[in-house]
PDB file of C-alpha atoms and ligand atoms in Angstrom:
ATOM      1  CA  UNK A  21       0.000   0.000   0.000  1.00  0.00           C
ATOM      2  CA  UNK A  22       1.571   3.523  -1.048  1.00  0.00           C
ATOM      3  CA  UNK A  23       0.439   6.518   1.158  1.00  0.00           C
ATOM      4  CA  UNK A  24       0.613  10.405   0.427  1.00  0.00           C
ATOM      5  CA  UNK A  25       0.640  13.585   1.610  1.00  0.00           C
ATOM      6  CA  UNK A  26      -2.565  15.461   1.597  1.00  0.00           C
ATOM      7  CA  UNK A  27      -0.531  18.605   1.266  1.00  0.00           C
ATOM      8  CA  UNK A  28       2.176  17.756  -1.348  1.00  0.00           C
ATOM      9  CA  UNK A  29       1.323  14.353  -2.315  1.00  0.00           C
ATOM     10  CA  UNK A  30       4.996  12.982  -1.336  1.00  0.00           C
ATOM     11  CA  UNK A  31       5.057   9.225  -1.118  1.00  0.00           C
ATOM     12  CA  UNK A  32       4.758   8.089   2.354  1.00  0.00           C
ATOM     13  CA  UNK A  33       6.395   4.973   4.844  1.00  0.00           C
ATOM     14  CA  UNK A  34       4.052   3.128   6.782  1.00  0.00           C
ATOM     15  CA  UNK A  35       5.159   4.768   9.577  1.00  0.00           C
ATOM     16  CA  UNK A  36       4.988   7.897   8.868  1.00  0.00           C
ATOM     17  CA  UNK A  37       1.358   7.578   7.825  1.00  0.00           C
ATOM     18  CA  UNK A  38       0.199   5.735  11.024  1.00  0.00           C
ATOM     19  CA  UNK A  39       1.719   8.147  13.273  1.00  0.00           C
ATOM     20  CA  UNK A  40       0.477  11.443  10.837  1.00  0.00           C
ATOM     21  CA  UNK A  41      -3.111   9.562  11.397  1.00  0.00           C
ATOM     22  CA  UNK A  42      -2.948   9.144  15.241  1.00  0.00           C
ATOM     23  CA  UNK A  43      -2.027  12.463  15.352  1.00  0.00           C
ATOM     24  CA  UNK A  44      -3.567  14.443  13.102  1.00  0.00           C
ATOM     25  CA  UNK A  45      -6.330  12.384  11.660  1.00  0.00           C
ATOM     26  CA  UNK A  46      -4.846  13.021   8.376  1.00  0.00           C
ATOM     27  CA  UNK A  47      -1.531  11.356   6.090  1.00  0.00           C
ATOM     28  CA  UNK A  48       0.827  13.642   6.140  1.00  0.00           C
ATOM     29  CA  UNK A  49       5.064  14.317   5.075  1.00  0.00           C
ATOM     30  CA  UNK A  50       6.641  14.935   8.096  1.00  0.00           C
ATOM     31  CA  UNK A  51       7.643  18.553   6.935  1.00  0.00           C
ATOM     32  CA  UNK A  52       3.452  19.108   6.741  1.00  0.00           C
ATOM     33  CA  UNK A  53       3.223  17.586  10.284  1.00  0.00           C
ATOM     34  CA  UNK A  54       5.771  20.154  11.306  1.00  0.00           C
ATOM     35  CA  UNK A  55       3.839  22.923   9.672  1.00  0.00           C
ATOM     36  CA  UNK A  56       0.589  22.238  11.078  1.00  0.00           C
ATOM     37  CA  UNK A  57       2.239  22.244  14.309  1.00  0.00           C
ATOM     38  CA  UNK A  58       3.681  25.220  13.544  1.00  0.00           C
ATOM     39  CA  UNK A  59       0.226  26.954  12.545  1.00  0.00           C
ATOM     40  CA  UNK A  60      -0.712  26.134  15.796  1.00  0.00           C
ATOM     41  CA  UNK A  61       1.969  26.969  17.887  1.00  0.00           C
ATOM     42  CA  UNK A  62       1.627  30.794  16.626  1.00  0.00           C
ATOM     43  CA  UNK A  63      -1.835  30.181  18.304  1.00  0.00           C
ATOM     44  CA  UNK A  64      -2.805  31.853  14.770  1.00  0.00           C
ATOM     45  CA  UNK A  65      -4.553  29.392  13.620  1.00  0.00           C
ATOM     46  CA  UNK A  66      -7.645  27.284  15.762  1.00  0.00           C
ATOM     47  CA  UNK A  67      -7.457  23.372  15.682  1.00  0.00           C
ATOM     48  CA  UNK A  68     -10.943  23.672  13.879  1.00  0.00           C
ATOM     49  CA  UNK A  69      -9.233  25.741  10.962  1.00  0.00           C
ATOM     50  CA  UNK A  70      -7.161  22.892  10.580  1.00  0.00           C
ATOM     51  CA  UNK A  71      -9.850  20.040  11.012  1.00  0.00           C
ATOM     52  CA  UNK A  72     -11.874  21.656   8.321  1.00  0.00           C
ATOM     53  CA  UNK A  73      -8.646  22.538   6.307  1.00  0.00           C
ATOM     54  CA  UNK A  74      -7.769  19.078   6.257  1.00  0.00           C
ATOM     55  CA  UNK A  75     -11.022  17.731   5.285  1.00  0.00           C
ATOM     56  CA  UNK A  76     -11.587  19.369   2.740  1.00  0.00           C
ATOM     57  CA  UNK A  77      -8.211  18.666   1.134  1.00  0.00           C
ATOM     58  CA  UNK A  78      -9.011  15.052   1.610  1.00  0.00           C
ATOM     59  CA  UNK A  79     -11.803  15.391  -0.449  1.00  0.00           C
ATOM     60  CA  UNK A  80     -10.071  17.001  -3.196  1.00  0.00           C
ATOM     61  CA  UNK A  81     -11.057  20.661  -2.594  1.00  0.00           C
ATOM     62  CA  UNK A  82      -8.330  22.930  -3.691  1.00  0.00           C
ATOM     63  CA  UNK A  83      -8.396  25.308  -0.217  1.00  0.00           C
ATOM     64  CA  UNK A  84      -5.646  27.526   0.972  1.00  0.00           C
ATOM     65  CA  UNK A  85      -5.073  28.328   4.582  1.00  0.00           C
ATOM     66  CA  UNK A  86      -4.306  31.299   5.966  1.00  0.00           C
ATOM     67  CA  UNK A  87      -4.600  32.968   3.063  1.00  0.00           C
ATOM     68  CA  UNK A  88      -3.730  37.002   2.994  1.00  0.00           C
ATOM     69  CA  UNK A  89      -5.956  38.959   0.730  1.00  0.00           C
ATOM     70  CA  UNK A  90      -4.159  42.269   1.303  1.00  0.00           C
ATOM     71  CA  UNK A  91      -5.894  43.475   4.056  1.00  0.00           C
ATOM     72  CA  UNK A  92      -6.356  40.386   6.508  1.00  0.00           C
ATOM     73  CA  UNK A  93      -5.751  36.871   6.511  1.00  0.00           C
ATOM     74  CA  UNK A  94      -8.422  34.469   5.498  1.00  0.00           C
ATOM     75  CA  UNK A  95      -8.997  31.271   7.450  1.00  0.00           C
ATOM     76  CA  UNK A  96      -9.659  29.371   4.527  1.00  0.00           C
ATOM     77  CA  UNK A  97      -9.941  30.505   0.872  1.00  0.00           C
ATOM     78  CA  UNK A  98     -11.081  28.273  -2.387  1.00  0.00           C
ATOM     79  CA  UNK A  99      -9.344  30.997  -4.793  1.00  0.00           C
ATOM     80  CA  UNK A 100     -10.336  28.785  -7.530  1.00  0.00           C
ATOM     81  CA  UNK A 101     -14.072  28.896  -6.392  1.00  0.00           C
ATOM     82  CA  UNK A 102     -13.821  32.700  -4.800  1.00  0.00           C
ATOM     83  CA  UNK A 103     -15.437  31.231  -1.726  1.00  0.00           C
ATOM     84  CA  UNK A 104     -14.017  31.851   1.620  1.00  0.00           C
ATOM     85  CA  UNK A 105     -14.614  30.730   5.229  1.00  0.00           C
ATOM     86  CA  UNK A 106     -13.943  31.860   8.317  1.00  0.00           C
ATOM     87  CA  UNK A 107     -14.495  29.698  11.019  1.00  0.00           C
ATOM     88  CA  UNK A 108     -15.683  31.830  14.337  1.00  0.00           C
ATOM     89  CA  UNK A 109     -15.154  31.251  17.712  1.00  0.00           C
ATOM     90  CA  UNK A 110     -18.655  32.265  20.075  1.00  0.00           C
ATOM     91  CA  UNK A 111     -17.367  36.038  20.897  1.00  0.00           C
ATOM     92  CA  UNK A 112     -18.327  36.555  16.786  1.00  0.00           C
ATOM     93  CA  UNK A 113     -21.866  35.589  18.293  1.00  0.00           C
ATOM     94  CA  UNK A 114     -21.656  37.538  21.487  1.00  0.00           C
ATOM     95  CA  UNK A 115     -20.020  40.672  20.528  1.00  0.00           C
ATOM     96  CA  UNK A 116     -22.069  42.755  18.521  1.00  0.00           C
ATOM     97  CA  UNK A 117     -18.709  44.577  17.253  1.00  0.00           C
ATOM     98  CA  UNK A 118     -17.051  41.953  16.210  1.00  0.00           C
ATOM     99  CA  UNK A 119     -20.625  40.690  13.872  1.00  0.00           C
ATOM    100  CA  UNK A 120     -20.822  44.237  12.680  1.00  0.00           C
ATOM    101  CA  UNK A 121     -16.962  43.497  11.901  1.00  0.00           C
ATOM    102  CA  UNK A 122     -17.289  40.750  10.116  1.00  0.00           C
ATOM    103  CA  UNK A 123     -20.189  41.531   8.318  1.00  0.00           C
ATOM    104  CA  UNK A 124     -18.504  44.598   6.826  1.00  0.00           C
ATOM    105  CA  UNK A 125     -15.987  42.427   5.672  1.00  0.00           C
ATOM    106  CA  UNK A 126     -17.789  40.244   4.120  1.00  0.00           C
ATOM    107  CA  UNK A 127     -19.253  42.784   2.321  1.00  0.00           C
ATOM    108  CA  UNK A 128     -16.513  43.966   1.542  1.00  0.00           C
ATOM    109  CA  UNK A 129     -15.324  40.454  -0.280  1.00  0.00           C
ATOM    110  CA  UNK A 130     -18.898  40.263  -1.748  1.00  0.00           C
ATOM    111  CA  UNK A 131     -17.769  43.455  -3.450  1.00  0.00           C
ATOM    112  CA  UNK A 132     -14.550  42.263  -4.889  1.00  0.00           C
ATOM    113  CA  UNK A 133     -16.850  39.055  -6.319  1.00  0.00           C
ATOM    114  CA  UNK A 134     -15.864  36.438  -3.330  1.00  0.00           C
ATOM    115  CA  UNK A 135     -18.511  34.765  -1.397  1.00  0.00           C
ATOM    116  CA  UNK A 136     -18.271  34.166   2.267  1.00  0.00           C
ATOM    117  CA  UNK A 137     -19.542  31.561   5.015  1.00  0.00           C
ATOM    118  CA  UNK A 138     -18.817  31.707   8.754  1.00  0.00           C
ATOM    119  CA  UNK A 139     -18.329  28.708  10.482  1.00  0.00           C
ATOM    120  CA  UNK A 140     -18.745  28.219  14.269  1.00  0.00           C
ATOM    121  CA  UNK A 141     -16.278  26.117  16.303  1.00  0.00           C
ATOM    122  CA  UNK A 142     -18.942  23.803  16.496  1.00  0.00           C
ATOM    123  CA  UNK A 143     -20.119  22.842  13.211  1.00  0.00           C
ATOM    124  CA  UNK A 144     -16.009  21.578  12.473  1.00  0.00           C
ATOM    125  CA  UNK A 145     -16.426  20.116  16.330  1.00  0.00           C
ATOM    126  CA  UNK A 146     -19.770  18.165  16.185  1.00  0.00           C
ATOM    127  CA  UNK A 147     -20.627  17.497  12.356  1.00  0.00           C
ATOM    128  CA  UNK A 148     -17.656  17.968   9.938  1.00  0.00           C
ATOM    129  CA  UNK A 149     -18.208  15.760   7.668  1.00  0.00           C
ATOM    130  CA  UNK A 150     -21.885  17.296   7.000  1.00  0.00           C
ATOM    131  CA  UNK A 151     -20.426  20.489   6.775  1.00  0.00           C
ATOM    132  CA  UNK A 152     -17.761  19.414   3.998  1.00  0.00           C
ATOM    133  CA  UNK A 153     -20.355  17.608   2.234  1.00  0.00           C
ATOM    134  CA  UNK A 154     -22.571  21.184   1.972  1.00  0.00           C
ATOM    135  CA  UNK A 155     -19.241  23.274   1.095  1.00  0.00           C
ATOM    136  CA  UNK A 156     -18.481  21.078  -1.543  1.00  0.00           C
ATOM    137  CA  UNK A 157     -22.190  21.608  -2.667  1.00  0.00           C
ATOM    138  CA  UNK A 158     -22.092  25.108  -2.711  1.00  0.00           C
ATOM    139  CA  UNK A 159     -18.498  25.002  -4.671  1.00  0.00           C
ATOM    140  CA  UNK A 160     -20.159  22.285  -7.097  1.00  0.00           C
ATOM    141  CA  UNK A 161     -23.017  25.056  -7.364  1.00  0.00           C
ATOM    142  CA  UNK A 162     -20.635  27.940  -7.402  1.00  0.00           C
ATOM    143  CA  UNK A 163     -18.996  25.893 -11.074  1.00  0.00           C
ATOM    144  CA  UNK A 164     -22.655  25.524 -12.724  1.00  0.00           C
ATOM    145  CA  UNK A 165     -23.482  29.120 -12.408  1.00  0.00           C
ATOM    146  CA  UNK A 166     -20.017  30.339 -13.981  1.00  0.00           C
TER     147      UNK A 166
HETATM  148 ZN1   ZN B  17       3.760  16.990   2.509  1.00  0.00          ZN
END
């Protein structure tokens, strides 16, 4: 059995792969296990961003993370798609600033022609694989209306 690298596609041992699984539910090179710990040293990016990062690359979808769009970073971007999400934490529910925030920049995407969904923690926590099956819905959507 030959395993790869959901990030690079780099062939795989064994041993890499069942360690990469155990801890982080996803095959990966050991220089994309180092990143992702990286990402989340910084505490710059949430273990959900990566979660939903990584399941959508294992179902193909061509996301970034992290991506910087001149003006802030993105959590995760489909660039191909011009579909972004951010996935929130509850204070985006709470704190009527940070909504009004966020919904100004999503405007402000909307403007540039990129469509935005916000994600709570606990979509990615409690139902991630329903939630990749509906983003890949609306990017399958997102190709028939181009
Ligand atoms: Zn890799």
């Amino acid at each position: 059995m030959k395993y790869f690298c959901i990030e690079c596609g780099y062939n795989i041992s064994t041993e890499i792969y069942d360690y990469s699984l155990n801890h982080f539910s996803h095959p990966l090179c050991r220089i994309h296990q180092d990143w992702i710990r990286a990402l989340l040293w910084d505490n710059y990016t949430t273990q959900q961003t990566i979660d939903l990062y990584l399941a959508l690359k294992t179902n193909g979808v061509p996301a970034v993370i992290e991506k910087f769009d001149g003006y802030k970073h993105i959590d995760i971007a489909i660039p191909k798609h011009k579909f972004n999400i951010e996935i929130d934490g509850m204070h985006h529910h709470y704190d009527s600033n940070q909504a009004l925030r966020d919904l100004k920049r999503t405007y402000h995407s909307f403007r540039r022609g990129y469509f935005t969904i916000r994600v709570p923690n606990t979509l990615v926590d409690e139902r991630l694989n329903e939630a990749v099956e509906y983003i890949i819905k609306f990017l399958n959507e997102s190709m028939n209306q181009q």
